[in-house]
Coordinates of C-alpha atoms in Angstrom, one line a residue:
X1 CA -7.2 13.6 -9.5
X2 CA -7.2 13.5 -5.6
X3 CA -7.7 17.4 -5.6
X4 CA -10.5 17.0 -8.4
X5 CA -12.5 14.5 -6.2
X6 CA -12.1 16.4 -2.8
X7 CA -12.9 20.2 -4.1
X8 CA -16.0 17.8 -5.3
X9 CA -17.2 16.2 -2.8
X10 CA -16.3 19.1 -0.3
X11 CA -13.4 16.9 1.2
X12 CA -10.4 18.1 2.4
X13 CA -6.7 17.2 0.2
X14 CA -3.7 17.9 1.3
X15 CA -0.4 17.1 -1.7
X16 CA 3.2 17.7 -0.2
X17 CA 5.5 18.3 -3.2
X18 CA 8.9 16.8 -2.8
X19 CA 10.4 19.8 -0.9
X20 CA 7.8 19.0 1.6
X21 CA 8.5 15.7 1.8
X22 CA 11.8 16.1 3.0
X23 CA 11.0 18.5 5.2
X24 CA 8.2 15.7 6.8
X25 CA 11.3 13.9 6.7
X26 CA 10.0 11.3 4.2
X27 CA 13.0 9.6 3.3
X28 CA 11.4 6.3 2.0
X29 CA 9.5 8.3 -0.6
X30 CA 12.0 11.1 -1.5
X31 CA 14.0 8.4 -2.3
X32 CA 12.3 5.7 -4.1
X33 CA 11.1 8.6 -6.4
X34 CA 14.9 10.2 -7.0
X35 CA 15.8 8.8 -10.1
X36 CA 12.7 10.3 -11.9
X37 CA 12.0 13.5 -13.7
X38 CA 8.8 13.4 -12.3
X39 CA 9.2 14.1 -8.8
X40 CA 7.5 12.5 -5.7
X41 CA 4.1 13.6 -4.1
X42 CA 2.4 12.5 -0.7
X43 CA -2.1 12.9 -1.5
X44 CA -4.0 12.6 1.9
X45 CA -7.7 13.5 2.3
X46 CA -9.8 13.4 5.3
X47 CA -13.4 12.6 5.1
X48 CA -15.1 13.6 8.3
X49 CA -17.5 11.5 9.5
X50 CA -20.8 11.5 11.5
X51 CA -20.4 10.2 14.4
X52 CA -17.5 12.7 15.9
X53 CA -15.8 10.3 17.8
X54 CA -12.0 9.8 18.1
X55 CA -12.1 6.4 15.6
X56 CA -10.1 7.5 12.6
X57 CA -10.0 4.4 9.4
X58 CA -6.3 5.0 7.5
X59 CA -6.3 3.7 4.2
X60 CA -2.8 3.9 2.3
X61 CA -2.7 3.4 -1.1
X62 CA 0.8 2.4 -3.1
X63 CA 0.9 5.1 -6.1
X64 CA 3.9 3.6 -7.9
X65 CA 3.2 5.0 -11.1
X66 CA 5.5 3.3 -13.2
X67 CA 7.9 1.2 -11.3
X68 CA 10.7 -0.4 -14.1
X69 CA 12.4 -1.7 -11.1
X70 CA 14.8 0.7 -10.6
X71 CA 18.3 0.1 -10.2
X72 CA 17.1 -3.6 -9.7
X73 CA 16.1 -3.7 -13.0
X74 CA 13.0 -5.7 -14.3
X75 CA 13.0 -8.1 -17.2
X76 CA 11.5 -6.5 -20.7
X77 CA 8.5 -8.9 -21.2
X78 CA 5.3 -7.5 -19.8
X79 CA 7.1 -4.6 -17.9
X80 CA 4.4 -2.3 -19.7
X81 CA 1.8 -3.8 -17.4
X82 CA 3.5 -1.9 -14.8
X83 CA 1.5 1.1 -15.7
X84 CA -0.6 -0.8 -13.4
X85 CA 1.4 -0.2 -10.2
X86 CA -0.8 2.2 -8.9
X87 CA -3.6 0.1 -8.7
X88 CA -4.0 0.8 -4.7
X89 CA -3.9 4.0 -5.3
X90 CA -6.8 4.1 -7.8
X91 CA -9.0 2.0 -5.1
X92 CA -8.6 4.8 -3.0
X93 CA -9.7 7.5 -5.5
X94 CA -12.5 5.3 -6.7
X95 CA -13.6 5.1 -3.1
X96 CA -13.5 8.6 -2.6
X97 CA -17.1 8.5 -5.1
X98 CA -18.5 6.7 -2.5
X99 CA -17.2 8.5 0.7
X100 CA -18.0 11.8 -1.1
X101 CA -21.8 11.0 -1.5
X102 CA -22.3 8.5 1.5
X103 CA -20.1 10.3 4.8
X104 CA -19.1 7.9 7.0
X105 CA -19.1 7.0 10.4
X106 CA -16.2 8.0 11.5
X107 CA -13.5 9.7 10.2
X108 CA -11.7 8.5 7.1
X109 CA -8.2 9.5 6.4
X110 CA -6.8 8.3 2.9
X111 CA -3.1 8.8 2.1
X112 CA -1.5 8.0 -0.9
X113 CA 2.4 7.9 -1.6
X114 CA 3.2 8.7 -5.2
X115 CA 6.7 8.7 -7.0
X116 CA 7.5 6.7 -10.3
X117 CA 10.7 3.6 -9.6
X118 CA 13.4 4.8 -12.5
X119 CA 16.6 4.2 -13.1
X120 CA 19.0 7.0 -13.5
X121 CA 22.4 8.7 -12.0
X122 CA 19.8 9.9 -9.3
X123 CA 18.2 6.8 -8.4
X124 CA 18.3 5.1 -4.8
X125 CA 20.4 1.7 -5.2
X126 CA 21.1 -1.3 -3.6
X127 CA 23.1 -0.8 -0.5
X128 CA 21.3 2.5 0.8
X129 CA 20.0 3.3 3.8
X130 CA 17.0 5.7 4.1
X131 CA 16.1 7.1 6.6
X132 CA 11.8 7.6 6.8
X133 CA 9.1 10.4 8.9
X134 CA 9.9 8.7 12.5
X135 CA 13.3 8.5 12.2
X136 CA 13.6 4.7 11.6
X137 CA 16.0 3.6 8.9
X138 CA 16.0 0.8 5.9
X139 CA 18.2 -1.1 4.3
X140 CA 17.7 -1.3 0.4
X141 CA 19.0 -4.8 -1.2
X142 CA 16.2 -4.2 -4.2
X143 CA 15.3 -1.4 -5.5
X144 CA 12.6 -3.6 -7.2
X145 CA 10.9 -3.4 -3.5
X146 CA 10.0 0.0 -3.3
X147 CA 6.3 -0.3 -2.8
X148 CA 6.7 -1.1 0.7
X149 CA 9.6 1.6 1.0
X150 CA 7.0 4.5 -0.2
X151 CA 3.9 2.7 2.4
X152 CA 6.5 2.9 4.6
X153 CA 6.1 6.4 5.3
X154 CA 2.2 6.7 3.7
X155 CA 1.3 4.2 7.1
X156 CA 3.5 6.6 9.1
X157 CA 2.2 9.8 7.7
X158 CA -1.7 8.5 8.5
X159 CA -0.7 7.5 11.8
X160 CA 0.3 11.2 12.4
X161 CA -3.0 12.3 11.4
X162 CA -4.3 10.4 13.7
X163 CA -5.0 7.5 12.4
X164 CA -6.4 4.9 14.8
X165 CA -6.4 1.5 12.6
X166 CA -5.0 1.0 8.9
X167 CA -5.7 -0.7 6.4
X168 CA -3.2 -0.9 3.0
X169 CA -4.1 -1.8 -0.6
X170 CA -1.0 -2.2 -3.1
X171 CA 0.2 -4.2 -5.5
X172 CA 2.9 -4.9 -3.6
X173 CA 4.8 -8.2 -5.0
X174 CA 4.7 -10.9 -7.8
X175 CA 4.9 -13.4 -5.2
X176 CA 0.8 -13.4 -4.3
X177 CA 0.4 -14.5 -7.8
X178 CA 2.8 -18.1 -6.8
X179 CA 0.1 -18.5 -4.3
X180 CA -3.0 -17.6 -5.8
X181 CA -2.3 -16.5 -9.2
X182 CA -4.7 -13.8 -10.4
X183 CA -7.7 -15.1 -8.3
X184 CA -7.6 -13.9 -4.6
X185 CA -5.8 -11.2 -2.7
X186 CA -3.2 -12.2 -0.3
X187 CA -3.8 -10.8 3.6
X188 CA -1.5 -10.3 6.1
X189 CA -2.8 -8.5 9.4
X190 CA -1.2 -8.1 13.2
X191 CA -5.1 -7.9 14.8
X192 CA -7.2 -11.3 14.1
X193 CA -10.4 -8.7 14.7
X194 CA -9.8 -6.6 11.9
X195 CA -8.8 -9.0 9.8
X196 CA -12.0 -10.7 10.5
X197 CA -13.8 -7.9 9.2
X198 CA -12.5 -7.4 6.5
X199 CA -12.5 -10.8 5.3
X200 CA -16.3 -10.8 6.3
X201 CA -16.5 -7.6 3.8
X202 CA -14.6 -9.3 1.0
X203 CA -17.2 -12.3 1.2
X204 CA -19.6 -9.9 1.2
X205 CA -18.5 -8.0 -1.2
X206 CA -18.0 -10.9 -3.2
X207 CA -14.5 -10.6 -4.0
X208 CA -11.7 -13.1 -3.0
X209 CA -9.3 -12.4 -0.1
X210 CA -7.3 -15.0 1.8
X211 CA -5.2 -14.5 5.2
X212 CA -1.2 -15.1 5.2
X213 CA 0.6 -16.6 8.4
X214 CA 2.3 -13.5 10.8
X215 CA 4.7 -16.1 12.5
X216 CA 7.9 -14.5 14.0
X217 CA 10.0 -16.3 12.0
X218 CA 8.8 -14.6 8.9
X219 CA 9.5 -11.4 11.0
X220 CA 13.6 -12.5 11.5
X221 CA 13.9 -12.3 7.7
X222 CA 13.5 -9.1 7.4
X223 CA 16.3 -8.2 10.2
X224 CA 19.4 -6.0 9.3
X225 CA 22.9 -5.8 10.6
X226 CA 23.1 -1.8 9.4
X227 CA 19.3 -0.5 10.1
X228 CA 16.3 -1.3 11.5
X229 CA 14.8 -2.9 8.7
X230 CA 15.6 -4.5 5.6
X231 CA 13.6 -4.0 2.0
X232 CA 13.9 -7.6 1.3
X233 CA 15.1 -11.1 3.0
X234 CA 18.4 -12.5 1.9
X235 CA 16.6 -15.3 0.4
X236 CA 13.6 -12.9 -1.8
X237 CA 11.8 -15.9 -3.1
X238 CA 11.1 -17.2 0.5
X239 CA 7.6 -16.2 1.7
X240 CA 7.9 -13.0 -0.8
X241 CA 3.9 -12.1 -0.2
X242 CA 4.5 -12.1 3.4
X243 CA 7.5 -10.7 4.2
X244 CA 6.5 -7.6 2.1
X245 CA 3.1 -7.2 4.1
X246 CA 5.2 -7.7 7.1
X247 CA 8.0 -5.2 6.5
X248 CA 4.6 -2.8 6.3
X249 CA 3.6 -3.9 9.0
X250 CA 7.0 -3.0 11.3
X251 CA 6.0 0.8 10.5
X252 CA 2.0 0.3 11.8
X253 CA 3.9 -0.9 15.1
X254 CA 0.9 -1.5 17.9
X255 CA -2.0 0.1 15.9
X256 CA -4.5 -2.2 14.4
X257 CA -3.5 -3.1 10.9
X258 CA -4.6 -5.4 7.3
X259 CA -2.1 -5.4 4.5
X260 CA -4.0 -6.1 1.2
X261 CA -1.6 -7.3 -1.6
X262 CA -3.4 -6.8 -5.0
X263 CA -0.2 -7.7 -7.1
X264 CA -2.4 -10.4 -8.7
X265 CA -5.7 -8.9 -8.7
X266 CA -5.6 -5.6 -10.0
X267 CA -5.0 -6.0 -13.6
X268 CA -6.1 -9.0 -15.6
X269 CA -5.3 -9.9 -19.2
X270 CA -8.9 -10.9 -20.1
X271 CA -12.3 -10.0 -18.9
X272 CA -14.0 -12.8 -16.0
X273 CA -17.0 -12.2 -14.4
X274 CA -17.8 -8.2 -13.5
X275 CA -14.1 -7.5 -13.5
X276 CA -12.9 -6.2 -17.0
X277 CA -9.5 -6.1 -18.9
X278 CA -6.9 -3.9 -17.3
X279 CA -7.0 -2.3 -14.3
X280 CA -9.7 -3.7 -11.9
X281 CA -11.0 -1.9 -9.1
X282 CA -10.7 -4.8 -7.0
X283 CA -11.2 -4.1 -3.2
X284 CA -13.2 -0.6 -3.7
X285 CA -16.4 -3.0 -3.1
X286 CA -14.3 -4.4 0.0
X287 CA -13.7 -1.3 1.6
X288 CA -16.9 0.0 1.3
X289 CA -18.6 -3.1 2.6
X290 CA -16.6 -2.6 5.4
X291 CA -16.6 0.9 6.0
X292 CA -21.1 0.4 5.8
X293 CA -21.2 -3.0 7.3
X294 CA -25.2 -2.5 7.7
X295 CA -25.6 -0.9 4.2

């Protein structure tokens, strides 16, 4: 699909197949995708902009294209709505439509980390340690948390090229929903001005985004004994929304950054407003409000 929309639009796409991946040394994503016949890709396309200055927008996507929870298995009833885990992923492709026909700016880089979360004799379990593109390692205590395993090294790979702030779209965790059920998307950000803008987008854009706490406490959670990270806290269901964003957050380090956690948004049982059954779209019309404030 990524390929379809760049040759397109004229955009340039870039897919690393999994022997590429390791080579990148992609160790999140090689191995959140190992227990799957279907093996794992990396999608990045670059829109150039107008303006030809250095600014370069990353968007990262989470392209979990079934995710059954892995070794961490997940509970039977509604796991076939999980054919919905690559809901940031789609944003991404659906923005491409408007990138393609309305250039931006400046640059736009979007990456999007794919792999499907099976169980098998393969599969990454609880109690690994990968090792992802900079060299930084996690712990894995769930292998039911592998969306922020795989944006892990999708925020590391758009920092590479080049990158300058980043945003995230995934539907990272069941926990947003204990907050705001299937109404808003949870934030989480480590630059109040960014955040700012996009939450001026989303009201603009008339959908519903509200801003998590980055306090360092939430931060200590994540800390392991064995890596530099771990996948999960000790204690999951404590701050789950936010500790998620945050472990992305570890891997943006310095650079300007907005997690947006779509795990209640993206996909909705029953038809409200302009959003329709199934998959949702939600935070293309975000993005794009922020990408042409003065549209």
């Amino acid at each position: 699909m990524a390929q379809g929309l760049a040759a397109r639009y004229g955009l340039e796409c870039t897919v690393l197949d999994e022997r590429a991946i390791e080579e990148h040394g992609m160790g999140g994503l090689a191995g959140v995708g190992a227990g799957s016949a279907n093996p794992p890709r990396m999608v990045a396309v670059r829109v150039r902009g107008t303006a030809g200055g250095g600014e370069v927008l990353g968007l990262v996507g989470k392209g979990i294209t079934f995710d059954t929870g892995g070794i961490s298995l997940k509970k039977p009833e509604g796991m076939e709505e999980m054919i919905s885990d690559m809901g940031g992923a789609a944003v991404l492709l659906g923005l491409l439509h408007v990138l393609g026909t309305q250039p931006p700016r400046d640059d736009v880089v979007i990456v999007i980390p794919c792999a499907e979360n099976m169980p098998s004799g393969t599969a990454f379990k609880p109690g690994d340690i990968l090792t992802v593109m900079n060299g930084q390692t996690i712990e894995v205590l769930n292998t039911d948390a592998e969306g922020r395993v795989v944006l892990a090294d999708g925020v590391l790979y758009a920092k590479q090229l080049g990158a300058t702030r980043l945003i995230d779209v995934a539907t990272l965790t069941g926990s947003v929903l204990m907050s705001f059920a299937d109404v808003a998307t949870g934030a989480v950000a480590n630059n109040e001005g960014l955040l700012g803008e996009v939450l001026s987008a989303a009201q603009r854009a008339g959908e519903k985004v509200w801003p998590l706490p980055n306090y360092p406490e939430y931060h200590e959670m994540l800390r392991s004994s064995v890596a530099d990270i771990k996948n999960a806290p000790s204690k999951d269901r404590w701050a789950g929304c936010i500790t998620a964003g945050l472990f992305i957050g570890y891997f943006a380090g310095e650079t300007p950054w907005v997690h947006l956690d779509t795990g209640g948004t993206a996909w909705l049982w029953s038809p409200r407003g302009t959003e329709p059954v199934g998959g949702t779209g939600v935070m293309v019309r975000t993005l794009a409000e922020y990408i042409y404030p003065e549209a």
